[in-house]
mmCIF file of C-alpha atoms in Angstrom:
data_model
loop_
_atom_site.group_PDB
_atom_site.id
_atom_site.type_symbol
_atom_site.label_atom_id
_atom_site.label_comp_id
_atom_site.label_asym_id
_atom_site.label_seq_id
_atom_site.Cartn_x
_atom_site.Cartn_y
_atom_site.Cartn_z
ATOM 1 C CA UNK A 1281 -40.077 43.681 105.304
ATOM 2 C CA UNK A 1282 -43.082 43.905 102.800
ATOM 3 C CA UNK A 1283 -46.675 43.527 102.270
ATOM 4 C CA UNK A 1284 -46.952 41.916 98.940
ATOM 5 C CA UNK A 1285 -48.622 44.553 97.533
ATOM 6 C CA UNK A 1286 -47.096 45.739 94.666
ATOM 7 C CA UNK A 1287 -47.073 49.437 94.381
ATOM 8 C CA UNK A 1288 -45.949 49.914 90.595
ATOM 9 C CA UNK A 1289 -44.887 47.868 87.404
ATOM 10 C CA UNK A 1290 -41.253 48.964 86.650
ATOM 11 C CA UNK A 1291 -38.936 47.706 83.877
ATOM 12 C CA UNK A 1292 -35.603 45.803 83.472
ATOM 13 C CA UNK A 1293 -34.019 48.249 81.099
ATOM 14 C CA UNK A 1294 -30.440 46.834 81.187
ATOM 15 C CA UNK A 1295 -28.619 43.743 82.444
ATOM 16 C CA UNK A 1296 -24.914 44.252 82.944
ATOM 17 C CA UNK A 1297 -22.588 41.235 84.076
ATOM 18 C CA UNK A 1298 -20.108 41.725 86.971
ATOM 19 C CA UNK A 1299 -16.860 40.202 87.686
ATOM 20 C CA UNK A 1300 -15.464 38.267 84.544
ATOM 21 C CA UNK A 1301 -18.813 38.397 83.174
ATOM 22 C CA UNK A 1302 -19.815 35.375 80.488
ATOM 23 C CA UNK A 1303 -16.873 33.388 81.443
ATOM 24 C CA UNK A 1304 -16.962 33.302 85.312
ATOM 25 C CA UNK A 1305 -19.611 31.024 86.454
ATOM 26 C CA UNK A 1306 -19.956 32.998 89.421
ATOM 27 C CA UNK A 1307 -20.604 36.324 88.196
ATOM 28 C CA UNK A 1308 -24.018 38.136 88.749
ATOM 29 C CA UNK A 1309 -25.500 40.608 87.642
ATOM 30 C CA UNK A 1310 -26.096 44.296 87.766
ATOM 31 C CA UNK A 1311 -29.786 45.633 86.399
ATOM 32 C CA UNK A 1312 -30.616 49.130 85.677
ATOM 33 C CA UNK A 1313 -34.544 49.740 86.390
ATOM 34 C CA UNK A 1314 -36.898 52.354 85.016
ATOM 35 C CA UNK A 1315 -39.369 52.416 88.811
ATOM 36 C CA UNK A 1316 -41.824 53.647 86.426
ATOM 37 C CA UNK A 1317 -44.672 54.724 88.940
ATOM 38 C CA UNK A 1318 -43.569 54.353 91.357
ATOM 39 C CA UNK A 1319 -42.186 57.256 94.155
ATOM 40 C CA UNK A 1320 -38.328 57.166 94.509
ATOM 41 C CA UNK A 1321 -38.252 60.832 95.867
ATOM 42 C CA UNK A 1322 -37.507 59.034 99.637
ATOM 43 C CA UNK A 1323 -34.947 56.458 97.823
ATOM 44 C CA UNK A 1324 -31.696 56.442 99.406
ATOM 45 C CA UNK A 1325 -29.074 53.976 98.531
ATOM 46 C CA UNK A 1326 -28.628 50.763 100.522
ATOM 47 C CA UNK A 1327 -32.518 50.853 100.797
ATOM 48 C CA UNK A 1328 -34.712 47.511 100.200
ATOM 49 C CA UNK A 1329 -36.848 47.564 97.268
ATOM 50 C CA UNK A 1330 -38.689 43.857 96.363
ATOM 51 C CA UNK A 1331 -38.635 43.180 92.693
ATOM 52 C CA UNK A 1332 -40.110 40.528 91.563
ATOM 53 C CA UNK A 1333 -40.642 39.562 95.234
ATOM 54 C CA UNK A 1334 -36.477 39.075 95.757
ATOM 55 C CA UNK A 1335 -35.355 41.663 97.836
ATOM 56 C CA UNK A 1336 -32.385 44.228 96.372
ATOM 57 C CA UNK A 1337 -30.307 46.982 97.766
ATOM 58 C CA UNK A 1338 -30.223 50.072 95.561
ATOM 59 C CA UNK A 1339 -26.535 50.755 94.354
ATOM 60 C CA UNK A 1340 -27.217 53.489 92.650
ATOM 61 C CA UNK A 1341 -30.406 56.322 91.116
ATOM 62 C CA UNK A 1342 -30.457 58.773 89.247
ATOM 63 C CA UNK A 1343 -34.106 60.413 88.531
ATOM 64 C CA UNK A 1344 -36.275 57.475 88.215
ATOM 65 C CA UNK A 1345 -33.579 54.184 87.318
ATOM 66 C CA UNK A 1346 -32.014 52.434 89.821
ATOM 67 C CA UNK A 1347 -29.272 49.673 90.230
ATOM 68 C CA UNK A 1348 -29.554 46.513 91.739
ATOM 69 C CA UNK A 1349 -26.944 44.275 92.172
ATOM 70 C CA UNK A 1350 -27.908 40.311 91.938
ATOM 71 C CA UNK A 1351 -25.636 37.698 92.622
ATOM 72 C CA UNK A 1352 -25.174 34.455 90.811
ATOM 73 C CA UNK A 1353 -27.306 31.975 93.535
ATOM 74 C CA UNK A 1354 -29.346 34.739 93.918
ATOM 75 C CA UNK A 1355 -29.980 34.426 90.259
ATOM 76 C CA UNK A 1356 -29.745 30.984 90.330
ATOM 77 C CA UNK A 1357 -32.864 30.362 93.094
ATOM 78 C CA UNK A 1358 -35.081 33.183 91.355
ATOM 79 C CA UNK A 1359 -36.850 33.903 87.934
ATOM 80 C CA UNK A 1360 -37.662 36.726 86.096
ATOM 81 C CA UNK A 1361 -34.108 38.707 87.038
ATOM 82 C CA UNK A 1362 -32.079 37.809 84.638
ATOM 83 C CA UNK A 1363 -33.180 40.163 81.583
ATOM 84 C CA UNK A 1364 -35.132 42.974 80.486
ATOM 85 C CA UNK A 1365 -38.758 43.206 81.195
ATOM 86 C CA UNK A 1366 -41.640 44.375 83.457
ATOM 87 C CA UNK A 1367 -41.340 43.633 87.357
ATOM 88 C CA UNK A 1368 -43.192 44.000 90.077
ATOM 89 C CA UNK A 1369 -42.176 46.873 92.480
ATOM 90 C CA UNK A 1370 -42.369 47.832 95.708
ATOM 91 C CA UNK A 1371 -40.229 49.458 98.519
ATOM 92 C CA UNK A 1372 -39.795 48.263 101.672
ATOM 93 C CA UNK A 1373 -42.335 48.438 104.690
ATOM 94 C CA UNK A 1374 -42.305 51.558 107.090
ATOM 95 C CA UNK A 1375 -43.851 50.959 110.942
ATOM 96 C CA UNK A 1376 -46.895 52.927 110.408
ATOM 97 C CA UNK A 1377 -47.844 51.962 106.934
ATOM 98 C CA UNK A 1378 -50.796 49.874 106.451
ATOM 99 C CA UNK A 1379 -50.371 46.113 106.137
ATOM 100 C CA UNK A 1380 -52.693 45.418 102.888
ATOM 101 C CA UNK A 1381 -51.141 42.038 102.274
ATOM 102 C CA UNK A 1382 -49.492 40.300 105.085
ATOM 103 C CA UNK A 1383 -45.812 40.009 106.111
ATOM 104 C CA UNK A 1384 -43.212 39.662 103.318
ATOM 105 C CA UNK A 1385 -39.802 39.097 104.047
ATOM 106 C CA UNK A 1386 -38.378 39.316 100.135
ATOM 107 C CA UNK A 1387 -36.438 36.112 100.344
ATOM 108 C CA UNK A 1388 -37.719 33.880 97.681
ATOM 109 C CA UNK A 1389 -38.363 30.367 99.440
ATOM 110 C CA UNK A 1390 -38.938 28.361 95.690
ATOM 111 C CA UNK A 1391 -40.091 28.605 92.165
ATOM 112 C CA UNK A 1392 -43.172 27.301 91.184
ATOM 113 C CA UNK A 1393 -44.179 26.299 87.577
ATOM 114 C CA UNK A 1394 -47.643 27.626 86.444
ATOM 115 C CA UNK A 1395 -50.057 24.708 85.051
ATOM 116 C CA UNK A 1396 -52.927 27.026 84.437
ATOM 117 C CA UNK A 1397 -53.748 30.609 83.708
ATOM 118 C CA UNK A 1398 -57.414 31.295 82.010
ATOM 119 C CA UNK A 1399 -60.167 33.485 82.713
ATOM 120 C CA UNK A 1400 -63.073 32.854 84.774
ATOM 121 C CA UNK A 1401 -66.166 35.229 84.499
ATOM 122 C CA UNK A 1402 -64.859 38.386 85.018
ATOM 123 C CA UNK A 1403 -61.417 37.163 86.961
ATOM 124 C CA UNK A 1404 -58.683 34.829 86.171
ATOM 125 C CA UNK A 1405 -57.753 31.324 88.041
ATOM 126 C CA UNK A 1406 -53.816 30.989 88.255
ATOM 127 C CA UNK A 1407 -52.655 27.353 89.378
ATOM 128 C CA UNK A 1408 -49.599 26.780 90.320
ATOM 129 C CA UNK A 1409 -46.774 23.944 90.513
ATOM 130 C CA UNK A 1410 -44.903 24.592 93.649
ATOM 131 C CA UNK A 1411 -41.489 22.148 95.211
ATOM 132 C CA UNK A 1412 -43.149 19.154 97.150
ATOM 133 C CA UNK A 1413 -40.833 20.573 100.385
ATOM 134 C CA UNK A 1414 -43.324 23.663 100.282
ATOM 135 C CA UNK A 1415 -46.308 22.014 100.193
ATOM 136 C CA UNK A 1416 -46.545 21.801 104.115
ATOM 137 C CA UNK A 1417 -46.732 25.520 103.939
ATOM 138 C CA UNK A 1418 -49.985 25.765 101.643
ATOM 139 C CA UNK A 1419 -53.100 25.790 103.040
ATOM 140 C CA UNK A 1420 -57.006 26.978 102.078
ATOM 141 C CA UNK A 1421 -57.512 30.641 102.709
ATOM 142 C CA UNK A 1422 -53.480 30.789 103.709
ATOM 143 C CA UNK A 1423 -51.178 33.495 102.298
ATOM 144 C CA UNK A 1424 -48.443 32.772 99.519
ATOM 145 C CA UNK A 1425 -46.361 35.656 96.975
ATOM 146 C CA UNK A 1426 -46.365 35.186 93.829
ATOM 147 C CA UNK A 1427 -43.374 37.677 91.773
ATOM 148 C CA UNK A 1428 -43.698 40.174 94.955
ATOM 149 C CA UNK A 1429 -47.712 39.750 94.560
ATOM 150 C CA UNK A 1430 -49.840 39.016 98.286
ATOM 151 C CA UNK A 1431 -52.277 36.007 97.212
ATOM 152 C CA UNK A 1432 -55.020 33.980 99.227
ATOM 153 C CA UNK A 1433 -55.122 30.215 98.450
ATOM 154 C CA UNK A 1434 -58.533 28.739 97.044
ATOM 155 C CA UNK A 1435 -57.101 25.315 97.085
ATOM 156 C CA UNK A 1436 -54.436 23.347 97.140
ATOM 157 C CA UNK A 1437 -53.367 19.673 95.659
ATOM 158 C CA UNK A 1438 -50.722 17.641 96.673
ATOM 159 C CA UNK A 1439 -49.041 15.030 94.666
ATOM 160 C CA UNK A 1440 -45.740 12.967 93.760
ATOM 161 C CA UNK A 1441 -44.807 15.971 91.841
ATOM 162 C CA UNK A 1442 -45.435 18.875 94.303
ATOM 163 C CA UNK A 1443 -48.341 20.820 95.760
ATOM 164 C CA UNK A 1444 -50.685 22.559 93.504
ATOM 165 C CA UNK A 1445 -52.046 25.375 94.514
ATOM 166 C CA UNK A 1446 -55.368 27.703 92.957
ATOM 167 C CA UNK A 1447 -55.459 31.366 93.059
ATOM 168 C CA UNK A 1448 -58.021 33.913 91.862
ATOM 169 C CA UNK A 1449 -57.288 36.870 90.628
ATOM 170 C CA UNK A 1450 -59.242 39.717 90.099
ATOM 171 C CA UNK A 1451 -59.294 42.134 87.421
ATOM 172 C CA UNK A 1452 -57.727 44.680 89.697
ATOM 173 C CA UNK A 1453 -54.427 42.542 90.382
ATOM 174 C CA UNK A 1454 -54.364 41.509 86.136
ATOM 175 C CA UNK A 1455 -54.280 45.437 85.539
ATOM 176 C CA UNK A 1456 -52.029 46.607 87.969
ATOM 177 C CA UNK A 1457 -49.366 43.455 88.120
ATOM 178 C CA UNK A 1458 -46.823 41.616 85.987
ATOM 179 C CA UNK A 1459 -49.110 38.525 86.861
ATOM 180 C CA UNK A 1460 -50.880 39.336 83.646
ATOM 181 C CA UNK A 1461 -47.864 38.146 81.539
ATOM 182 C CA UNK A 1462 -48.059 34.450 82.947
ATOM 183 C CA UNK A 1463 -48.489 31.690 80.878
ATOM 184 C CA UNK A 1464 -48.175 27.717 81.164
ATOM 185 C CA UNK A 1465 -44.774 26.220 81.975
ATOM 186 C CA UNK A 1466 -43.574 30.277 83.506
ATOM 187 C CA UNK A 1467 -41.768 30.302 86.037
ATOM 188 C CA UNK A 1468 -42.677 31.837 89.216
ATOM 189 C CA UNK A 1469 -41.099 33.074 92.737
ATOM 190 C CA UNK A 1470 -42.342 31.902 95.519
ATOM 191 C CA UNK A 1471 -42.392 33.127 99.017
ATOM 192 C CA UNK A 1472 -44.441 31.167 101.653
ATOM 193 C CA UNK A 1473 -45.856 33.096 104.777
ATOM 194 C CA UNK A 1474 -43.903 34.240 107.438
ATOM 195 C CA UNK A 1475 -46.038 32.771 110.213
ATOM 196 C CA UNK A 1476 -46.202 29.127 108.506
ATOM 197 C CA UNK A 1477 -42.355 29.257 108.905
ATOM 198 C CA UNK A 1478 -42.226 29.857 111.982
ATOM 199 C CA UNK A 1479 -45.070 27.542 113.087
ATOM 200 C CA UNK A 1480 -43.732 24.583 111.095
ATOM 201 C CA UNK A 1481 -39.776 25.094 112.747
ATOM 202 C CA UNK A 1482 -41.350 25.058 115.970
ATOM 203 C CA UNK A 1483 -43.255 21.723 115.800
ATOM 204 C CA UNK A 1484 -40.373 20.362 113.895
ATOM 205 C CA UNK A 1485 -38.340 21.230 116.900
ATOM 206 C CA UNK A 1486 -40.123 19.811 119.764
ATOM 207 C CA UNK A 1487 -40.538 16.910 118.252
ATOM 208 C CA UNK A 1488 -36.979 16.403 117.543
ATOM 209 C CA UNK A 1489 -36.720 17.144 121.693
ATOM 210 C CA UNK A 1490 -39.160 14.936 122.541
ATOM 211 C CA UNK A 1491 -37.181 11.423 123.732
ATOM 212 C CA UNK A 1492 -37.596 8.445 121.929
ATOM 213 C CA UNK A 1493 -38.865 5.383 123.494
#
């Protein structure tokens, strides 16, 4: 588990393909990762670390890179992993550590398609496309992650072509966040919140009990 908030900016420093590589359809990917900032001192491998917002096991570190192994659907249902470049960091949740966020699993649920990303005063507003199928799971004031980053929803938009939903950030989250590198048409990954899940499986399920007259 996570909180969404993102504890450093790393960096993709190498992508290295596994099994027959190019020519095997199913091969993934291995990534080497400078963690930058952040603390790797309590890094063991097999631990969870959320880059991006997709959850990876550590294969191997040595000082402050570390291996991640991605598979092909994994690579296939997320953006952002596939070659060099800043990500969004942060290790997994402990019991007593603060929840700043909310409750991240790490499992990317979509990927949205930003429509807008332009400063407002002093912050920035960030809309985004997201898959009509998550639209039932955006709501004013609800929680959605954006790359790995804990958001609040301003407003949300549904159409024929998805839900679109508005985000502000402030200057804080710019600094401190890949988010800053977002432009229109980027893809994004998208994890919806935990609770809304579980909420929406459980109406869906008594009302599939319920008998039909």
């Amino acid at each position: 588990m996570f909180t969404g908030i993102v504890a450093a900016v790393g960096r993709i420093e190498r992508v290295t393909l596994l099994g027959e590589g190019a020519d095997d359809p199913k091969s993934g990917v291995r990534l080497s990762i400078d963690a930058g900032a952040l603390d790797v001192s309590d890094v063991a491998l097999g631990d969870s670390i959320a880059i991006q917002g997709a959850c990876m096991t550590v294969v191997s570190l040595e000082g402050k890179v570390f291996d991640v192994e991605v598979s092909r659907e994994s690579l296939r249902l997320t953006a952002g992993l596939d070659r060099p470049g800043e990500v969004n960091l942060e290790k997994a949740l402990r019991l007593a550590d603060r929840l700043g966020g909310h409750l991240v699993s790490g499992h990317v649920d979509g990927l949205g398609t930003v429509t807008h990303f332009a400063p407002v005063g002093e912050s920035w507003e960030l809309r985004v496309l997201a898959p009509k199928d998550l639209g039932r799971y955006l709501a004013y004031k609800g929680s959605i992650v954006v790359n790995g980053v804990s958001l609040t929803v301003n407003k949300v938009s549904d159409s024929s072509l998805g839900c679109e939903f508005s985000i502000n950030l402030i200057p804080h989250t710019i600094a401190l966040t890949t988010l800053k590198h977002l432009k229109g048409g980027t893809k994004v990954n998208l994890e919806i919140d935990l609770i809304a899940r579980y909420v929406e499986r459980m109406l869906s399920a008594d009302a599939a009990a319920k008998p039909s007259a």
